Short mmCIF file of N, CA and C in Angstrom, two decimals:
data_model
loop_
_atom_site.label_atom_id
_atom_site.label_comp_id
_atom_site.label_asym_id
_atom_site.label_seq_id
_atom_site.Cartn_x
_atom_site.Cartn_y
_atom_site.Cartn_z
N MET A 1 -16.20 -16.20 -6.56
CA MET A 1 -15.78 -15.26 -5.43
C MET A 1 -15.53 -13.99 -6.32
N ASN A 2 -15.73 -12.97 -5.40
CA ASN A 2 -16.28 -11.52 -5.81
C ASN A 2 -15.03 -10.81 -5.05
N ILE A 3 -14.37 -10.31 -5.42
CA ILE A 3 -12.78 -9.28 -4.90
C ILE A 3 -13.25 -8.63 -4.39
N ALA A 4 -14.25 -7.55 -3.95
CA ALA A 4 -15.49 -6.95 -2.77
C ALA A 4 -15.13 -7.76 -1.80
N PHE A 5 -15.06 -9.12 -1.69
CA PHE A 5 -15.66 -10.14 -0.53
C PHE A 5 -14.53 -9.46 0.26
N PHE A 6 -12.75 -8.82 -0.30
CA PHE A 6 -12.10 -9.16 0.57
C PHE A 6 -11.62 -8.05 0.86
N LEU A 7 -12.11 -6.89 0.19
CA LEU A 7 -11.94 -5.69 0.25
C LEU A 7 -11.45 -4.85 1.21
N LEU A 8 -10.27 -3.85 1.76
CA LEU A 8 -10.38 -3.54 2.88
C LEU A 8 -10.64 -2.02 2.22
N PRO A 9 -11.94 -1.21 2.82
CA PRO A 9 -12.00 -0.64 1.79
C PRO A 9 -10.94 0.91 2.12
N LYS A 10 -10.97 1.75 1.42
CA LYS A 10 -10.05 2.91 1.49
C LYS A 10 -9.70 3.44 2.95
N GLN A 11 -11.39 4.00 3.64
CA GLN A 11 -11.33 4.62 4.65
C GLN A 11 -10.66 3.88 6.15
N GLU A 12 -10.33 2.86 5.87
CA GLU A 12 -10.02 1.85 7.00
C GLU A 12 -8.07 1.69 6.97
N VAL A 13 -7.82 2.33 5.58
CA VAL A 13 -6.49 2.10 5.43
C VAL A 13 -5.65 2.81 5.33
N ALA A 14 -4.43 2.61 6.09
CA ALA A 14 -3.45 4.11 6.38
C ALA A 14 -2.90 4.33 4.91
N TYR A 15 -2.91 5.29 4.60
CA TYR A 15 -2.40 5.51 3.02
C TYR A 15 -2.11 7.03 3.25
N LEU A 16 -1.05 7.64 2.05
CA LEU A 16 -0.88 8.83 2.07
C LEU A 16 -0.46 9.37 0.64
N SER A 17 -0.59 10.96 0.86
CA SER A 17 -1.08 11.99 -0.45
C SER A 17 0.24 11.73 -1.03
N HIS A 18 0.53 12.08 -2.31
CA HIS A 18 1.25 12.24 -3.06
C HIS A 18 2.17 13.37 -2.41
N ASP A 19 1.74 14.40 -1.97
CA ASP A 19 2.00 15.67 -1.32
C ASP A 19 2.52 15.24 -0.12
N ALA A 20 2.34 14.44 0.75
CA ALA A 20 3.02 13.79 2.22
C ALA A 20 4.35 14.23 2.03
N THR A 21 4.60 14.65 3.56
CA THR A 21 6.30 14.78 3.64
C THR A 21 6.76 13.17 3.84
N LEU A 22 8.33 13.40 3.70
CA LEU A 22 8.95 12.65 4.36
C LEU A 22 8.76 11.98 5.76
N ARG A 23 8.94 13.34 6.50
CA ARG A 23 8.54 12.84 8.28
C ARG A 23 7.06 12.03 8.47
N GLN A 24 6.07 12.61 7.27
CA GLN A 24 4.78 12.06 7.94
C GLN A 24 4.85 10.49 7.43
N ALA A 25 5.20 10.54 6.04
CA ALA A 25 5.60 9.11 5.66
C ALA A 25 6.47 8.38 7.17
N LEU A 26 6.96 8.56 7.59
CA LEU A 26 7.92 7.83 8.57
C LEU A 26 7.31 7.82 9.55
N GLU A 27 6.31 8.99 10.04
CA GLU A 27 5.03 8.82 11.39
C GLU A 27 4.19 7.64 10.86
N ARG A 28 3.73 7.26 9.94
CA ARG A 28 2.48 7.11 9.90
C ARG A 28 3.01 5.13 10.02
N MET A 29 4.12 5.22 8.86
CA MET A 29 4.57 3.44 8.97
C MET A 29 4.86 3.05 10.66
N GLU A 30 5.52 4.03 11.35
CA GLU A 30 5.77 3.85 12.33
C GLU A 30 4.38 3.54 13.65
N TYR A 31 3.39 4.41 13.56
CA TYR A 31 2.21 4.41 13.98
C TYR A 31 1.73 3.47 13.88
N HIS A 32 0.96 2.83 12.35
CA HIS A 32 0.45 1.78 12.29
C HIS A 32 1.37 0.42 11.82
N ARG A 33 2.81 0.72 12.12
CA ARG A 33 3.59 -0.68 12.36
C ARG A 33 3.65 -1.59 11.09
N TYR A 34 3.32 -0.73 9.78
CA TYR A 34 3.57 -1.13 8.21
C TYR A 34 4.98 -1.02 7.70
N THR A 35 4.97 -1.58 6.56
CA THR A 35 6.46 -1.88 6.33
C THR A 35 6.07 -1.13 4.82
N ALA A 36 4.69 -0.90 4.38
CA ALA A 36 4.66 -0.12 3.23
C ALA A 36 2.97 0.07 3.11
N VAL A 37 3.18 1.21 2.51
CA VAL A 37 1.79 2.14 2.41
C VAL A 37 1.46 2.64 0.99
N PRO A 38 0.26 2.81 0.80
CA PRO A 38 -0.17 2.97 -0.48
C PRO A 38 -0.05 4.36 -1.12
N ILE A 39 0.17 5.08 -1.86
CA ILE A 39 0.40 6.53 -2.04
C ILE A 39 -0.64 6.99 -2.51
N ILE A 40 -1.42 7.60 -2.75
CA ILE A 40 -2.83 8.81 -3.73
C ILE A 40 -2.34 9.63 -3.74
N ASN A 41 -3.09 10.13 -5.40
CA ASN A 41 -2.65 11.71 -5.86
C ASN A 41 -4.10 12.20 -5.29
N ALA A 42 -3.74 13.26 -5.93
CA ALA A 42 -4.66 14.58 -5.33
C ALA A 42 -6.46 14.65 -6.28
N GLU A 43 -6.46 13.80 -7.71
CA GLU A 43 -7.31 13.44 -7.60
C GLU A 43 -8.30 11.70 -7.22
N GLY A 44 -7.35 11.09 -6.32
CA GLY A 44 -8.05 9.89 -5.57
C GLY A 44 -7.10 8.91 -6.27
N GLY A 45 -6.34 8.55 -7.19
CA GLY A 45 -5.72 8.18 -8.45
C GLY A 45 -4.59 7.45 -7.12
N TYR A 46 -4.44 6.31 -7.85
CA TYR A 46 -3.54 4.99 -6.84
C TYR A 46 -2.06 5.91 -7.33
N VAL A 47 -1.11 5.87 -7.18
CA VAL A 47 0.17 6.00 -7.61
C VAL A 47 1.76 5.35 -7.44
N GLY A 48 1.37 4.61 -6.52
CA GLY A 48 2.32 3.85 -5.89
C GLY A 48 2.63 3.21 -4.43
N THR A 49 3.61 2.16 -3.75
CA THR A 49 3.13 1.60 -3.24
C THR A 49 4.89 2.08 -2.36
N VAL A 50 4.92 2.93 -1.03
CA VAL A 50 6.37 3.28 -0.33
C VAL A 50 6.81 2.59 0.59
N THR A 51 7.77 1.58 0.75
CA THR A 51 8.10 0.65 1.71
C THR A 51 9.16 1.73 2.51
N GLU A 52 9.63 1.33 3.57
CA GLU A 52 10.54 1.02 4.59
C GLU A 52 11.73 1.45 4.10
N GLY A 53 12.03 0.36 2.86
CA GLY A 53 13.45 0.38 2.23
C GLY A 53 13.70 1.69 1.29
N ASP A 54 12.36 2.00 0.46
CA ASP A 54 12.52 2.86 0.01
C ASP A 54 12.63 4.69 0.76
N LEU A 55 12.02 4.65 1.41
CA LEU A 55 12.88 5.58 2.62
C LEU A 55 13.88 5.67 3.64
N LEU A 56 14.51 4.62 3.86
CA LEU A 56 15.73 4.14 3.68
C LEU A 56 16.98 4.75 2.76
N TRP A 57 16.62 4.13 1.85
CA TRP A 57 17.70 4.18 0.89
C TRP A 57 17.50 5.49 0.66
N PHE A 58 16.53 6.34 0.28
CA PHE A 58 16.64 7.57 -0.01
C PHE A 58 16.88 8.65 1.13
N MET A 59 17.39 8.28 2.66
CA MET A 59 17.79 8.56 3.70
C MET A 59 19.57 8.62 3.02
N LYS A 60 20.02 7.38 2.98
CA LYS A 60 20.88 7.25 3.32
C LYS A 60 22.09 8.02 1.78
N SER A 61 21.09 8.37 1.07
CA SER A 61 21.49 8.68 -0.25
C SER A 61 21.70 10.52 0.15
N ARG A 62 21.05 10.66 1.35
CA ARG A 62 21.21 12.37 1.49
C ARG A 62 21.75 12.77 2.91
N PRO A 63 22.90 12.38 2.79
CA PRO A 63 23.79 12.31 4.14
C PRO A 63 23.95 13.83 4.72
N ASP A 64 23.17 14.75 4.04
CA ASP A 64 22.89 16.09 4.90
C ASP A 64 21.57 16.16 5.33
N LEU A 65 21.12 15.72 5.23
CA LEU A 65 19.19 15.01 5.60
C LEU A 65 19.36 14.78 7.11
N THR A 66 18.74 15.99 7.82
CA THR A 66 18.44 15.45 9.15
C THR A 66 17.28 14.88 9.55
N PHE A 67 16.39 14.63 10.52
CA PHE A 67 15.11 13.75 10.93
C PHE A 67 14.78 15.17 11.18
N GLU A 68 15.04 16.41 11.37
CA GLU A 68 14.37 17.57 11.25
C GLU A 68 14.11 18.17 9.77
N GLY A 69 14.38 17.61 9.40
CA GLY A 69 14.90 18.44 7.82
C GLY A 69 13.57 17.55 7.13
N THR A 70 13.41 16.17 7.72
CA THR A 70 12.37 15.64 6.74
C THR A 70 11.26 16.22 6.35
N ASN A 71 10.82 17.22 6.87
CA ASN A 71 9.70 17.57 6.94
C ASN A 71 9.33 18.19 5.88
N LYS A 72 10.81 18.64 5.61
CA LYS A 72 10.75 19.73 3.79
C LYS A 72 10.91 18.74 2.73
N VAL A 73 11.20 17.49 2.86
CA VAL A 73 10.87 17.03 1.97
C VAL A 73 9.29 16.34 1.34
N ARG A 74 9.31 16.52 0.07
CA ARG A 74 8.08 15.58 -0.49
C ARG A 74 8.33 14.27 -1.04
N LEU A 75 7.20 13.41 -0.44
CA LEU A 75 7.35 12.13 -0.59
C LEU A 75 7.42 11.46 -2.25
N SER A 76 6.73 12.87 -2.91
CA SER A 76 6.95 12.24 -4.03
C SER A 76 8.58 13.00 -4.59
N GLU A 77 9.31 13.31 -3.66
CA GLU A 77 10.64 12.95 -4.26
C GLU A 77 11.68 11.48 -4.02
N VAL A 78 10.87 10.78 -3.62
CA VAL A 78 11.52 10.14 -2.88
C VAL A 78 11.14 8.59 -4.23
N PRO A 79 12.59 7.97 -4.69
CA PRO A 79 12.69 6.94 -5.56
C PRO A 79 10.95 5.85 -5.02
N LEU A 80 10.51 4.94 -5.79
CA LEU A 80 10.15 3.67 -5.40
C LEU A 80 10.86 2.85 -5.80
N ARG A 81 10.77 2.18 -5.17
CA ARG A 81 11.56 0.53 -5.76
C ARG A 81 10.65 -0.58 -6.54
N LEU A 82 9.46 -0.75 -5.33
CA LEU A 82 8.80 -1.37 -6.74
C LEU A 82 7.46 -1.09 -7.17
N ASN A 83 7.07 -2.05 -8.23
CA ASN A 83 5.70 -1.56 -8.87
C ASN A 83 4.82 -2.40 -8.62
N ASN A 84 4.11 -1.76 -6.94
CA ASN A 84 2.75 -2.75 -6.62
C ASN A 84 1.65 -2.42 -7.96
N LYS A 85 1.33 -3.66 -8.59
CA LYS A 85 0.29 -3.32 -9.79
C LYS A 85 -0.87 -2.96 -8.93
N THR A 86 -2.36 -2.46 -9.32
CA THR A 86 -3.47 -2.40 -8.90
C THR A 86 -4.32 -3.82 -9.45
N VAL A 87 -5.50 -3.57 -9.12
CA VAL A 87 -6.57 -4.88 -9.62
C VAL A 87 -7.60 -3.88 -9.53
N ASN A 88 -8.97 -4.19 -10.71
CA ASN A 88 -10.11 -3.53 -10.52
C ASN A 88 -10.97 -4.10 -9.77
N ILE A 89 -11.64 -3.71 -9.48
CA ILE A 89 -12.57 -4.03 -8.38
C ILE A 89 -13.90 -5.33 -9.49
N ASP A 90 -13.63 -5.26 -10.75
CA ASP A 90 -14.50 -5.63 -11.61
C ASP A 90 -13.54 -7.80 -11.88
N ALA A 91 -12.10 -7.13 -11.29
CA ALA A 91 -11.39 -8.14 -12.15
C ALA A 91 -11.64 -9.57 -11.28
N ASN A 92 -11.31 -10.38 -12.13
CA ASN A 92 -11.25 -12.09 -11.41
C ASN A 92 -10.64 -12.02 -10.56
N MET A 93 -11.00 -13.15 -9.60
CA MET A 93 -9.73 -13.33 -8.71
C MET A 93 -8.66 -14.12 -8.91
N ASP A 94 -8.34 -14.82 -9.84
CA ASP A 94 -7.01 -15.26 -10.51
C ASP A 94 -6.01 -14.21 -10.86
N ASP A 95 -6.26 -12.99 -10.94
CA ASP A 95 -5.73 -12.05 -11.24
C ASP A 95 -5.24 -11.55 -10.11
N MET A 96 -6.13 -11.48 -8.95
CA MET A 96 -5.95 -10.59 -8.15
C MET A 96 -4.64 -11.82 -6.99
N ILE A 97 -4.99 -12.85 -7.10
CA ILE A 97 -4.27 -14.03 -6.28
C ILE A 97 -3.08 -14.14 -7.56
N ALA A 98 -3.13 -13.71 -8.01
CA ALA A 98 -1.72 -13.94 -9.24
C ALA A 98 -0.72 -12.37 -8.34
N LEU A 99 -1.61 -11.22 -8.21
CA LEU A 99 -0.57 -10.11 -8.01
C LEU A 99 -0.47 -10.40 -6.02
N ALA A 100 -1.39 -11.05 -5.67
CA ALA A 100 -1.22 -11.22 -4.31
C ALA A 100 -0.14 -12.04 -3.65
N LYS A 101 0.62 -12.79 -4.90
CA LYS A 101 1.73 -14.12 -4.65
C LYS A 101 2.89 -13.37 -4.45
N VAL A 102 2.87 -11.76 -5.43
CA VAL A 102 4.44 -10.95 -5.20
C VAL A 102 3.81 -10.09 -4.68
N GLN A 103 3.04 -9.48 -3.82
CA GLN A 103 3.14 -8.33 -2.98
C GLN A 103 2.32 -8.71 -1.92
N ASN A 104 2.30 -7.53 -0.72
CA ASN A 104 2.04 -8.05 0.78
C ASN A 104 0.32 -7.88 0.49
N PHE A 105 0.11 -6.65 -0.88
CA PHE A 105 -1.37 -6.45 -0.42
C PHE A 105 -1.69 -5.87 -1.96
N VAL A 106 -2.90 -5.84 -2.28
CA VAL A 106 -3.00 -5.66 -3.82
C VAL A 106 -4.33 -4.32 -3.71
N PRO A 107 -3.28 -3.17 -4.16
CA PRO A 107 -4.16 -2.18 -4.60
C PRO A 107 -5.78 -1.85 -4.88
N VAL A 108 -6.41 -1.93 -5.11
CA VAL A 108 -8.19 -2.07 -5.59
C VAL A 108 -8.76 -1.03 -6.28
N VAL A 109 -8.83 -0.54 -7.23
CA VAL A 109 -9.20 0.38 -8.15
C VAL A 109 -10.58 0.42 -8.57
N ASP A 110 -11.08 1.35 -8.86
CA ASP A 110 -12.58 1.46 -9.06
C ASP A 110 -12.97 1.68 -10.73
N ASP A 111 -13.41 2.07 -11.78
CA ASP A 111 -13.55 2.21 -13.25
C ASP A 111 -12.91 3.29 -13.27
N ARG A 112 -13.11 4.76 -12.69
CA ARG A 112 -12.22 5.74 -12.79
C ARG A 112 -10.56 5.54 -12.65
N ASN A 113 -10.55 4.70 -12.01
CA ASN A 113 -8.73 4.35 -11.60
C ASN A 113 -8.33 4.98 -10.41
N HIS A 114 -9.47 4.98 -9.86
CA HIS A 114 -9.75 5.54 -8.37
C HIS A 114 -9.56 5.14 -7.36
N PHE A 115 -8.76 4.82 -6.14
CA PHE A 115 -7.99 3.76 -5.13
C PHE A 115 -9.51 3.80 -4.06
N ILE A 116 -9.71 2.45 -3.79
CA ILE A 116 -10.59 2.17 -3.21
C ILE A 116 -10.54 1.16 -2.35
N GLY A 117 -9.36 0.99 -1.93
CA GLY A 117 -8.33 0.10 -1.26
C GLY A 117 -7.42 -0.69 -1.47
N ILE A 118 -7.83 -2.06 -0.43
CA ILE A 118 -6.77 -3.10 -0.61
C ILE A 118 -7.26 -4.38 -0.30
N VAL A 119 -6.50 -5.17 -0.59
CA VAL A 119 -6.73 -6.86 -0.39
C VAL A 119 -5.52 -7.08 0.03
N ARG A 120 -5.57 -7.86 1.12
CA ARG A 120 -4.35 -8.32 2.11
C ARG A 120 -3.95 -9.67 1.96
N ARG A 121 -2.74 -9.84 1.50
CA ARG A 121 -2.14 -11.14 0.77
C ARG A 121 -2.95 -12.49 2.06
N SER A 122 -2.58 -12.20 3.47
CA SER A 122 -3.22 -12.83 4.59
C SER A 122 -5.13 -12.78 4.32
N GLU A 123 -5.50 -11.83 3.84
CA GLU A 123 -7.03 -12.43 4.36
C GLU A 123 -6.98 -13.53 2.88
N ILE A 124 -6.53 -13.49 1.96
CA ILE A 124 -6.79 -14.82 0.87
C ILE A 124 -6.05 -16.00 1.11
N ILE A 125 -5.21 -16.29 2.29
CA ILE A 125 -4.20 -17.07 2.78
C ILE A 125 -5.27 -17.63 3.92
N ASP A 126 -5.99 -16.71 4.42
CA ASP A 126 -6.62 -17.51 5.90
C ASP A 126 -8.05 -17.50 4.86
N TYR A 127 -8.75 -17.79 3.76
CA TYR A 127 -9.36 -18.29 3.11
C TYR A 127 -9.61 -19.12 2.73
N CYS A 128 -8.23 -19.05 1.97
CA CYS A 128 -7.92 -20.75 1.36
C CYS A 128 -7.63 -21.74 2.50
N MET A 129 -6.89 -21.00 3.92
CA MET A 129 -7.30 -22.60 4.50
C MET A 129 -8.22 -22.91 5.20
N LYS A 130 -8.98 -22.00 5.19
CA LYS A 130 -10.36 -22.02 5.81
C LYS A 130 -11.14 -23.26 4.66
N GLY A 131 -11.22 -23.17 3.55
CA GLY A 131 -11.48 -23.86 2.61
C GLY A 131 -10.92 -25.15 2.65
N LEU A 132 -10.00 -25.21 2.54
CA LEU A 132 -9.05 -26.22 2.90
C LEU A 132 -9.09 -27.56 4.01
N SER A 133 -9.25 -26.97 5.22
CA SER A 133 -10.03 -27.34 6.51
C SER A 133 -11.41 -27.73 6.20
N GLU A 134 -12.54 -27.20 5.77
CA GLU A 134 -13.34 -27.38 5.35
C GLU A 134 -13.70 -28.80 4.78
N ARG A 135 -12.69 -29.33 3.36
CA ARG A 135 -12.46 -30.18 3.01
C ARG A 135 -12.10 -31.36 3.60
N ILE A 136 -11.80 -31.11 4.56
CA ILE A 136 -10.88 -32.34 5.41
C ILE A 136 -12.46 -33.32 6.19
#
C-alpha cells in the first residue's frame, strides 16, 4: 500500500504559517476543533506541530498577556513540546505506521522537504479494521 492512498492533501489541512499570531492559532484550532495543527514556514517546509497545551503553557508563563495581546505574539515565539516527525511520500508503510502509533497525525513531505499533507491515525486504523473484518 502506498502512503498517498491515505494522504489528506495540504489544501484540505488546517495548518498555520510560522509567522502567524498566537490569536490566529487559537482561532484556527477553535474553528476546526483541533487540538494540534501543523506549522509551515514561508518556503512550504514543515516546521513542527503546535498543540493546545503549547499555547496554554505559553500563556500561563506570560501572566501579563491578555487575550487582546495575543495578536502581537508570533507563533514562532511559542515553544513546541512535541516533535512530530514527518514521513516522505515515498516512505514505506512500516515507517508511517510506526509514527502513527505515537502521533495523532503524520505530516507528509515531498523530496524537497515541502509539506504536502497529513495522514491521520484514524484513517490507518479504519483501513486496518476493514481488512480484519474482510478476513472474518
